[in-house]
Amino acid sequence: MEPVKVFLDDREIPKQWYNILADMPTPMSPPLHPGTGQPIGPDDLAPVFPMNLIEQEVSTERWIDIPEEVLEKYLLWRPTPLCRARNFEKLLDAPVKIYYKNEGVSPPGSHKPNTAVAQAYYNKVFGVKRLSTETGAGQWGSALSMACQMFGLECRVFMVKVSYEQKPYRRMMMMTWGANCIPSPSDKTEAGRKILAEIPDSPGSLGIAISEAIEDAVSDEDARYSLGSVLNHVLLHQTINGLECQKQLEKLGVYPDVVIGCTGGGSNFAGLCLPFVRDKIHGKDISIVAAEPTSCPTMTRGPFAYDFGDTAMTTPLLPMHTLGHDFVPAPIHAGGLRYHGMAPIISHLVKEQIVEARAYNQLETFDAGVKWARTEGYIPAPETNHAIAAVVQEAQRAKEEGKEKTILFNWSGHGLVDLAAYDAYLSGKLTKYELPDEEIQGSLNSIAGLPKP
Amino acid sequence: MEPVKVFLDDREIPKQWYNILADMPTPMSPPLHPGTGQPIGPDDLAPVFPMNLIEQEVSTERWIDIPEEVLEKYLLWRPTPLCRARNFEKLLDAPVKIYYKNEGVSPPGSHKPNTAVAQAYYNKVFGVKRLSTETGAGQWGSALSMACQMFGLECRVFMVKVSYEQKPYRRMMMMTWGANCIPSPSDKTEAGRKILAEIPDSPGSLGIAISEAIEDAVSDEDARYSLGSVLNHVLLHQTINGLECQKQLEKLGVYPDVVIGCTGGGSNFAGLCLPFVRDKIHGKDISIVAAEPTSCPTMTRGPFAYDFGDTAMTTPLLPMHTLGHDFVPAPIHAGGLRYHGMAPIISHLVKEQIVEARAYNQLETFDAGVKWARTEGYIPAPETNHAIAAVVQEAQRAKEEGKEKTILFNWSGHGLVDLAAYDAYLSGKLTKYELPDEEIQGSLNSIAGLPKP
């Protein structure tokens, strides 16, 4: 019988990342300087990121070597297992085989350290002493805290105040890894002080936290800013996962009909899916599905447009699917999916109809997640539940069509520090969070005057 | 270079458990009926456990087949990786190689499901419909909840009320796996009602919770009781881990000089160490170290004596190292190590000087745990930190003696739902918890009148 899990030996870990920019069938629009409306150059980004990462951001080399020092850290938890979900298959009773890549086995419990470790390394090599970042639910902040500790960098994390108070476990994780975790808005930055002066008890927002982290980084020449999703180099680092997965599938002699990932900023989706996107561009017959929440339907209901990456309008303009930088998503439990925009690479692939976006409501995602936990054991992160809901939908379709299908998805992280969400779901306190058209229309006004891609 | 991790394929998973009773160099004293003082027989236990598990409890067969149905569930997370802790080695700067078996990769995050899955299976086969158990910190309750869900059994967990309130994440985990988690003392049992009548706001204790769970089980003929440590059959199921580990070490061509586990009731220690105890009995030159807390120094300061397994004196008398069933351990964060007794098998091995017991205080264990997290990434459970403290000690000795050593230990679980303990440690709120002689003397009075082994 086919094994339940396929491991790779340490020696089989991929030694290069895959850069989709080398294979894009149509050119992507460039990021623009919001003042001049002109494409930004590397120098514009130099105060924010180290030059070695900026070079990766704009590189069109297909394969980029993973430094030895990064591989050494990856090996603490990578290669991650590729697993067959036989018990879940049995429950669904459909003609499908379901495989998942378990990224929950990393120390912080998600895919985030794939780029955190790489970013910490490149900053260290560039001579940076300290990294500054923001975090909402805390997955990214905790991953970067660990990575900075491993490379001897200081780490400062601006954490949205309401999460800082309501989700203490992620904050404690960051402290355990030696980071300085600060509730945002804070009095450490101009941006924070301004908000506090206006609204002393502000609960904070991801937009404010980004502004604080960037200001904190650019005002100290030994510091740089670090972002956990959206940008090209972040997605690049994540491809280690999809490349591993292709090796594992090869051992089984299996190739999927459908590949699925959940999407917030796009990084875990990209990690698993971009190597399969490459195959599709080269002619493979495969569906690639991005699962987002109905409460933040960036790709399914937002236009492809130029928009700022943050609420405070401090970033370059990015060509992407967006709900408008003023969009405030409902407080759903999948905090990692509450972002108004989407990685330009993923947005471009959706526009080109290479990737298909679908939206799932909160109740159907938790229904899928609880079914998963009760058959496969592992409790998924609320974000991951969106991918599982898409798997359930694919299985139902296969059953209706009487067609055999092989489904692969990214199990992006576990939900052990998100259990309050399950508690709320099981006690009937969660709602669907469908989004009225007027609300989207309202927030889209914020991008009306911007250039068009 | 030697790999960081050694996996086993699904097909290489051990198909039998190892029963140390077949190799004990001296006979163990039998459990006694507290009323008659005579050795108890299988029939005495029939209302509490199913007969197939009672048979395992008293079996002296060396190898016991693992049922296919149990193996199938084990394969959801087993074989677990054997890892080399190179980064921690570098930090310690001693002539040691450190290997650890990562039991934290299971769905509930510890070694506990190794026996939970087996017990749920045997109860199911015996026709039992419902299992009842108690839990303190929640590791055991969550593992049994998952196992019962997988085999279609109802599960009722009496959780010490103060933990139920202060550690909501474990309770939520149990609910997600479909168990009924009840704060103890409860009004569901005579034992609980009696306590509530006397002390309406009682915070509960493990002793009370055990009494409630046993009463609940024996008063329903479709139900049985389940215990997560101490008993022979529980330790037997855990040996899957040590047997896997021996196969993995063989692949590396490595054999350890020292094997280490932390000890509360003895189950995770037994799981890794008993197969190595077998080697030692057959002549291997190896140290086997059991690491316990100085706040609950069962083996290092408690006598080997007959004692009850619970505070309420409802269990048979077990021959074991004990601090007396009246002993109330300090509220240290390693909740899984706060038990007044020790598994009879482990106690016997300590008495025979095959296993060496050592005690570590809370501060040195968290110091070791934080160092671990900052080098190896994974945040250990507070219980596991005791084993890591012993590793640090072994490394220091090796350095002093200028002697190369290979150390192996059981990384029994992760600390992601125990982060409050790290928060307390890092903010200087933890104490050592050394135990005064008078206190031990006081609690030992409770066993003064009992038979002697």
Short mmCIF file of C-alpha atoms in Angstrom, two decimals, chain B residues 7 12 16 26 32 84 89 97 117 175 189 202 210 238 289 304 317 326 345 382 391 408 414 428 432 439 445:
data_model
loop_
_atom_site.label_atom_id
_atom_site.label_comp_id
_atom_site.label_asym_id
_atom_site.label_seq_id
_atom_site.Cartn_x
_atom_site.Cartn_y
_atom_site.Cartn_z
CA PHE B 7 13.29 9.61 9.38
CA GLU B 12 9.83 0.72 8.93
CA GLN B 16 5.50 -4.84 18.20
CA THR B 26 14.73 -9.39 39.74
CA LEU B 32 -1.97 -5.42 46.54
CA ARG B 84 20.83 15.96 16.07
CA GLU B 89 25.86 21.51 20.97
CA LYS B 97 26.89 14.82 20.44
CA VAL B 117 -4.70 5.44 20.60
CA MET B 175 -13.70 20.07 22.64
CA THR B 189 -20.26 12.14 40.85
CA SER B 202 -12.71 24.11 45.59
CA ILE B 210 -9.11 10.60 39.52
CA GLN B 238 5.11 4.02 24.77
CA VAL B 289 18.93 9.07 33.65
CA PHE B 304 10.37 2.65 47.71
CA LEU B 317 -1.48 -0.47 46.48
CA ASP B 326 -1.08 13.01 50.78
CA ILE B 345 8.47 -0.48 36.58
CA PRO B 382 8.10 22.64 30.76
CA VAL B 391 21.58 17.15 29.06
CA LEU B 408 20.20 10.90 23.62
CA HIS B 414 6.33 21.19 22.72
CA GLY B 428 11.39 36.79 36.81
CA LYS B 432 13.24 27.25 42.30
CA GLU B 439 7.32 18.57 54.28
CA ASN B 445 3.16 9.70 57.45
#
